[in-house]
Tab-separated table of C-alpha atoms in Angstrom:
chain	number	residue	atom	x	y	z
A	1	GLY	CA	0.200	0.065	-0.103
A	2	GLU	CA	0.936	3.620	0.079
A	3	ASP	CA	3.282	4.984	2.547
A	4	VAL	CA	4.890	8.244	3.115
A	5	GLU	CA	8.067	8.706	5.344
A	6	GLN	CA	9.444	11.608	6.993
A	7	SER	CA	12.072	12.533	9.430
A	8	LEU	CA	10.202	13.392	13.036
A	9	PHE	CA	12.509	16.288	14.065
A	10	LEU	CA	14.569	19.211	12.756
A	11	SER	CA	15.922	22.131	14.410
A	12	VAL	CA	17.363	25.023	12.989
A	13	ARG	CA	18.463	28.728	13.828
A	14	GLU	CA	16.528	31.860	12.957
A	15	GLY	CA	17.478	33.050	9.508
A	16	ASP	CA	18.797	29.660	8.318
A	17	SER	CA	16.948	27.715	5.717
A	18	SER	CA	15.233	24.568	6.642
A	19	VAL	CA	14.914	21.398	4.570
A	20	ILE	CA	12.147	18.669	5.380
A	21	ASN	CA	12.554	15.557	3.237
A	22	CYS	CA	9.777	13.083	2.510
A	23	THR	CA	9.663	9.891	0.650
A	24	TYR	CA	6.557	8.224	-0.989
A	25	THR	CA	5.890	4.954	-2.533
A	26	ASP	CA	2.914	5.184	-4.831
A	27	SER	CA	4.444	6.062	-8.273
A	28	SER	CA	0.972	6.906	-9.495
A	29	SER	CA	0.579	9.998	-7.247
A	30	THR	CA	-0.625	13.126	-9.065
A	31	TYR	CA	-0.414	15.418	-6.457
A	32	LEU	CA	1.779	15.891	-3.422
A	33	TYR	CA	1.317	18.331	-0.844
A	34	TRP	CA	2.821	20.166	2.296
A	35	TYR	CA	0.563	20.905	5.330
A	36	LYS	CA	1.435	22.932	8.472
A	37	GLN	CA	0.350	22.402	11.842
A	38	GLU	CA	0.850	24.839	14.700
A	39	PRO	CA	-0.085	23.778	18.218
A	40	GLY	CA	-3.653	23.033	18.851
A	41	ALA	CA	-5.034	23.979	15.295
A	42	GLY	CA	-5.922	22.169	12.348
A	43	LEU	CA	-3.705	21.314	9.033
A	44	GLN	CA	-3.121	24.437	6.614
A	45	LEU	CA	-2.024	23.787	3.091
A	46	LEU	CA	1.236	25.274	2.382
A	47	THR	CA	1.863	24.307	-1.076
A	48	TYR	CA	1.362	21.464	-3.311
A	49	ILE	CA	3.368	20.141	-6.501
A	50	PHE	CA	1.982	18.260	-9.455
A	51	SER	CA	3.587	15.265	-10.394
A	52	ASN	CA	4.801	16.354	-13.522
A	53	MET	CA	6.575	19.352	-12.203
A	54	ASP	CA	10.295	19.311	-10.732
A	55	MET	CA	10.132	22.648	-8.756
A	56	LYS	CA	7.639	24.813	-7.409
A	57	GLN	CA	8.461	28.041	-5.673
A	58	ASP	CA	6.294	30.361	-3.626
A	59	GLN	CA	7.945	33.080	-1.920
A	60	ARG	CA	10.018	31.581	0.992
A	61	LEU	CA	9.191	28.011	0.150
A	62	THR	CA	10.453	25.906	-2.522
A	63	VAL	CA	9.326	22.471	-3.091
A	64	LEU	CA	11.611	20.092	-5.004
A	65	LEU	CA	10.310	16.685	-6.607
A	66	ASN	CA	12.229	13.796	-7.696
A	67	LYS	CA	10.002	11.660	-9.216
A	68	LYS	CA	12.683	8.831	-9.907
A	69	ASP	CA	13.503	8.576	-6.320
A	70	LYS	CA	10.142	9.377	-5.083
A	71	HIS	CA	11.563	12.180	-2.881
A	72	LEU	CA	9.958	15.303	-2.025
A	73	SER	CA	11.601	18.112	-0.139
A	74	LEU	CA	10.103	21.457	1.436
A	75	ARG	CA	12.962	24.072	1.882
A	76	ILE	CA	12.009	27.384	3.968
A	77	ALA	CA	14.300	30.273	3.293
A	78	ASP	CA	15.147	32.680	6.062
A	79	THR	CA	13.130	30.382	8.596
A	80	GLN	CA	11.588	32.526	11.520
A	81	THR	CA	10.120	31.490	14.753
A	82	GLY	CA	6.707	31.554	13.541
A	83	ASP	CA	7.611	28.619	11.409
A	84	SER	CA	8.017	26.638	14.235
A	85	ALA	CA	5.301	23.868	13.744
A	86	ILE	CA	4.581	20.092	12.655
A	87	TYR	CA	5.100	19.815	8.692
A	88	PHE	CA	3.025	17.003	7.092
A	89	CYS	CA	3.924	15.448	3.709
A	90	ALA	CA	0.885	14.095	2.038
A	91	GLU	CA	0.033	12.375	-1.584
A	92	ARG	CA	-3.076	11.990	-3.028
A	93	ALA	CA	-2.564	8.562	-5.019
A	94	ILE	CA	-5.777	7.870	-6.815
A	95	PRO	CA	-6.769	10.375	-9.421
A	96	GLY	CA	-10.473	10.595	-10.461
A	97	GLY	CA	-11.196	7.727	-7.762
A	98	SER	CA	-14.139	8.074	-5.351
A	99	GLN	CA	-11.733	8.279	-2.476
A	100	GLY	CA	-9.639	11.120	-3.331
A	101	ASN	CA	-7.866	10.374	0.124
A	102	LEU	CA	-4.843	12.160	1.314
A	103	ILE	CA	-2.153	9.765	2.605
A	104	PHE	CA	0.065	11.499	5.202
A	105	GLY	CA	3.460	11.018	6.627
A	106	LYS	CA	4.067	11.048	10.310
A	107	GLY	CA	5.136	14.818	10.382
A	108	THR	CA	8.280	16.728	10.890
A	109	LYS	CA	8.214	18.979	13.988
A	110	LEU	CA	10.264	22.051	13.081
A	111	SER	CA	11.783	23.887	15.998
A	112	VAL	CA	13.442	27.335	15.424
A	113	LYS	CA	15.707	28.554	17.709
A	114	PRO	CA	16.621	32.615	18.098
B	1	ASP	CA	-10.706	29.973	6.188
B	2	ALA	CA	-12.615	27.557	5.002
B	3	GLY	CA	-16.265	27.041	6.548
B	4	ILE	CA	-15.727	23.798	8.484
B	5	THR	CA	-17.073	23.517	12.146
B	6	GLN	CA	-16.332	20.709	14.334
B	7	SER	CA	-18.288	20.084	17.344
B	8	PRO	CA	-17.382	19.505	20.354
B	9	ARG	CA	-13.885	20.776	20.596
B	10	HIS	CA	-13.195	18.756	23.681
B	11	LYS	CA	-14.946	15.954	25.059
B	12	VAL	CA	-14.063	13.544	27.968
B	13	THR	CA	-16.173	10.392	27.943
B	14	GLU	CA	-16.410	7.266	29.748
B	15	THR	CA	-15.403	3.867	28.290
B	16	GLY	CA	-18.410	1.975	26.754
B	17	THR	CA	-20.480	5.157	26.042
B	18	PRO	CA	-21.451	6.168	22.612
B	19	VAL	CA	-20.160	9.550	21.209
B	20	THR	CA	-20.901	11.411	18.252
B	21	LEU	CA	-18.799	14.134	16.798
B	22	ARG	CA	-19.904	16.562	14.002
B	23	CYS	CA	-18.412	18.130	11.126
B	24	HIS	CA	-20.565	20.970	9.369
B	25	GLN	CA	-19.410	22.604	6.367
B	26	THR	CA	-20.816	25.597	4.568
B	27	GLU	CA	-18.787	25.092	1.159
B	28	ASN	CA	-21.106	22.519	-0.418
B	29	HIS	CA	-18.090	20.273	-1.007
B	30	ARG	CA	-18.693	16.992	-2.033
B	31	TYR	CA	-15.991	15.088	-0.292
B	32	MET	CA	-15.566	14.766	3.582
B	33	TYR	CA	-13.232	12.912	5.523
B	34	TRP	CA	-12.660	11.765	9.068
B	35	TYR	CA	-9.158	11.357	10.327
B	36	ARG	CA	-7.697	10.702	13.627
B	37	GLN	CA	-4.189	12.146	14.772
B	38	ASP	CA	-2.201	9.998	17.076
B	39	PRO	CA	1.500	10.793	18.164
B	40	GLY	CA	3.879	8.367	16.023
B	41	HIS	CA	1.281	7.706	13.250
B	42	GLY	CA	0.455	11.230	11.728
B	43	LEU	CA	-3.173	11.456	10.329
B	44	ARG	CA	-5.037	8.010	9.430
B	45	LEU	CA	-8.243	8.182	7.549
B	46	ILE	CA	-11.294	6.723	9.434
B	47	HIS	CA	-13.893	7.111	7.052
B	48	TYR	CA	-15.087	9.248	4.305
B	49	SER	CA	-18.069	10.368	2.254
B	50	TYR	CA	-18.364	11.185	-1.495
B	51	GLY	CA	-21.913	12.262	-1.351
B	52	VAL	CA	-24.930	12.315	0.532
B	53	LYS	CA	-25.557	8.784	2.107
B	54	ASP	CA	-22.273	7.868	0.100
B	55	THR	CA	-19.526	6.694	2.656
B	56	ASP	CA	-16.851	4.113	2.818
B	57	LYS	CA	-14.312	2.770	5.245
B	58	GLY	CA	-10.910	4.038	5.592
B	59	GLU	CA	-7.676	2.677	7.079
B	60	VAL	CA	-8.706	2.573	10.871
B	61	SER	CA	-12.664	2.026	10.593
B	62	ASP	CA	-13.072	-0.408	13.336
B	63	GLY	CA	-15.206	1.011	16.056
B	64	TYR	CA	-16.442	3.896	14.166
B	65	SER	CA	-19.335	4.603	12.009
B	66	VAL	CA	-20.343	7.510	9.813
B	67	SER	CA	-23.386	9.030	8.292
B	68	ARG	CA	-24.037	11.833	5.903
B	69	SER	CA	-27.812	12.545	5.324
B	70	LYS	CA	-27.093	16.052	3.982
B	71	THR	CA	-24.209	17.747	2.022
B	72	GLU	CA	-23.169	20.104	5.099
B	73	ASP	CA	-22.945	17.679	8.023
B	74	PHE	CA	-20.681	14.392	8.301
B	75	LEU	CA	-21.175	12.759	11.654
B	76	LEU	CA	-18.618	10.248	13.234
B	77	THR	CA	-19.891	7.938	15.757
B	78	LEU	CA	-18.185	5.863	18.466
B	79	GLU	CA	-20.641	3.073	19.492
B	80	SER	CA	-18.664	2.075	22.436
B	81	ALA	CA	-15.838	4.348	23.321
B	82	THR	CA	-12.563	2.721	24.318
B	83	SER	CA	-9.613	4.004	25.812
B	84	SER	CA	-7.699	3.319	22.309
B	85	GLN	CA	-10.071	5.768	20.560
B	86	THR	CA	-8.517	8.524	22.823
B	87	SER	CA	-7.305	10.869	20.182
B	88	VAL	CA	-7.626	14.216	18.202
B	89	TYR	CA	-10.151	13.809	15.274
B	90	PHE	CA	-10.055	15.993	12.049
B	91	CYS	CA	-12.769	16.316	9.757
B	92	ALA	CA	-11.645	17.623	6.223
B	93	ILE	CA	-13.467	18.567	3.033
B	94	SER	CA	-12.642	18.733	-0.565
B	95	HIS	CA	-14.230	19.752	-3.728
B	96	GLY	CA	-13.286	16.946	-5.849
B	97	THR	CA	-10.612	14.130	-6.082
B	98	LEU	CA	-8.672	16.212	-8.423
B	99	ASN	CA	-8.925	19.248	-6.344
B	100	THR	CA	-5.658	20.496	-5.057
B	101	GLU	CA	-6.772	21.334	-1.587
B	102	ALA	CA	-8.573	19.687	1.276
B	103	PHE	CA	-9.537	22.041	3.980
B	104	PHE	CA	-9.234	21.019	7.598
B	105	GLY	CA	-11.420	21.510	10.714
B	106	GLN	CA	-9.943	22.726	14.118
B	107	GLY	CA	-9.909	19.158	15.325
B	108	THR	CA	-11.857	17.457	18.553
B	109	ARG	CA	-9.597	16.453	21.243
B	110	LEU	CA	-11.373	13.077	22.492
B	111	THR	CA	-10.281	11.593	25.731
B	112	VAL	CA	-11.845	8.208	26.820
B	113	VAL	CA	-11.257	7.314	30.602
C-alpha cells in the first residue's frame, strides 16, 4: 500500500534555511502536498506540486520533487520562529477515484531557535 | 478560512459510552473525511464520504461508523468508546478528487477514560 515517510524532528536557527524531506511509495501519485500544523490547530495547506513538475517556488517556500527517487522536499528560506510547527507531507494517489484520500506522513516537527 | 466547524472541540467520556462528533461545512463540497491524529502515526483516515448517503471505510474504521444525511453534515460515531480511541479527530472537506486542496477543521480532542 501507499506509504509516506518523514523524519520526525528538525531544529534550525532563525534566519537559516530549513529543509524537510519526504519519501513516498506510490508512483501513481499525481499531487503531493505540504501541510503545516501549529499547536492546537488544524492543518493548513502550505503548498503542493503536481507530479509532472520538478520544482515549485512560492515566496520563501521551495518544493523539489524527484519523481525517479520518489523524494519530495520543502525548503523554507530565512526561517522564522513563527515557522515552528509540524509539517506534513501528503500524497493523493488515486486521481479521479471515489476516494480522493490523502496519505500523510507522520509529520516533521520543526523547531526554530532564536 | 474554509467554513468547517467541528463540534464539540473537546470531550471527555467514559469507556463504553456512545459518542458522536459532528462536522459541519458551508462550502457545499462533495467530499468529506474523518481522520484521527495520534503521536507517531500522523493522520489516518477513518471514514470518508463522496456524497449524501455515500460513505466508505478508511484505514482505521473499526469501532467507528459515519452518516451523511445532507451535504453539509458528516457525523462520526463511536458506538462504544474505548481508551484506544482517545485521539484528536479532524474533519476535512474537498471539492473533488482532483482538487488540489483539502480543508481541515480545527479538530476535536476526545479523551476516553
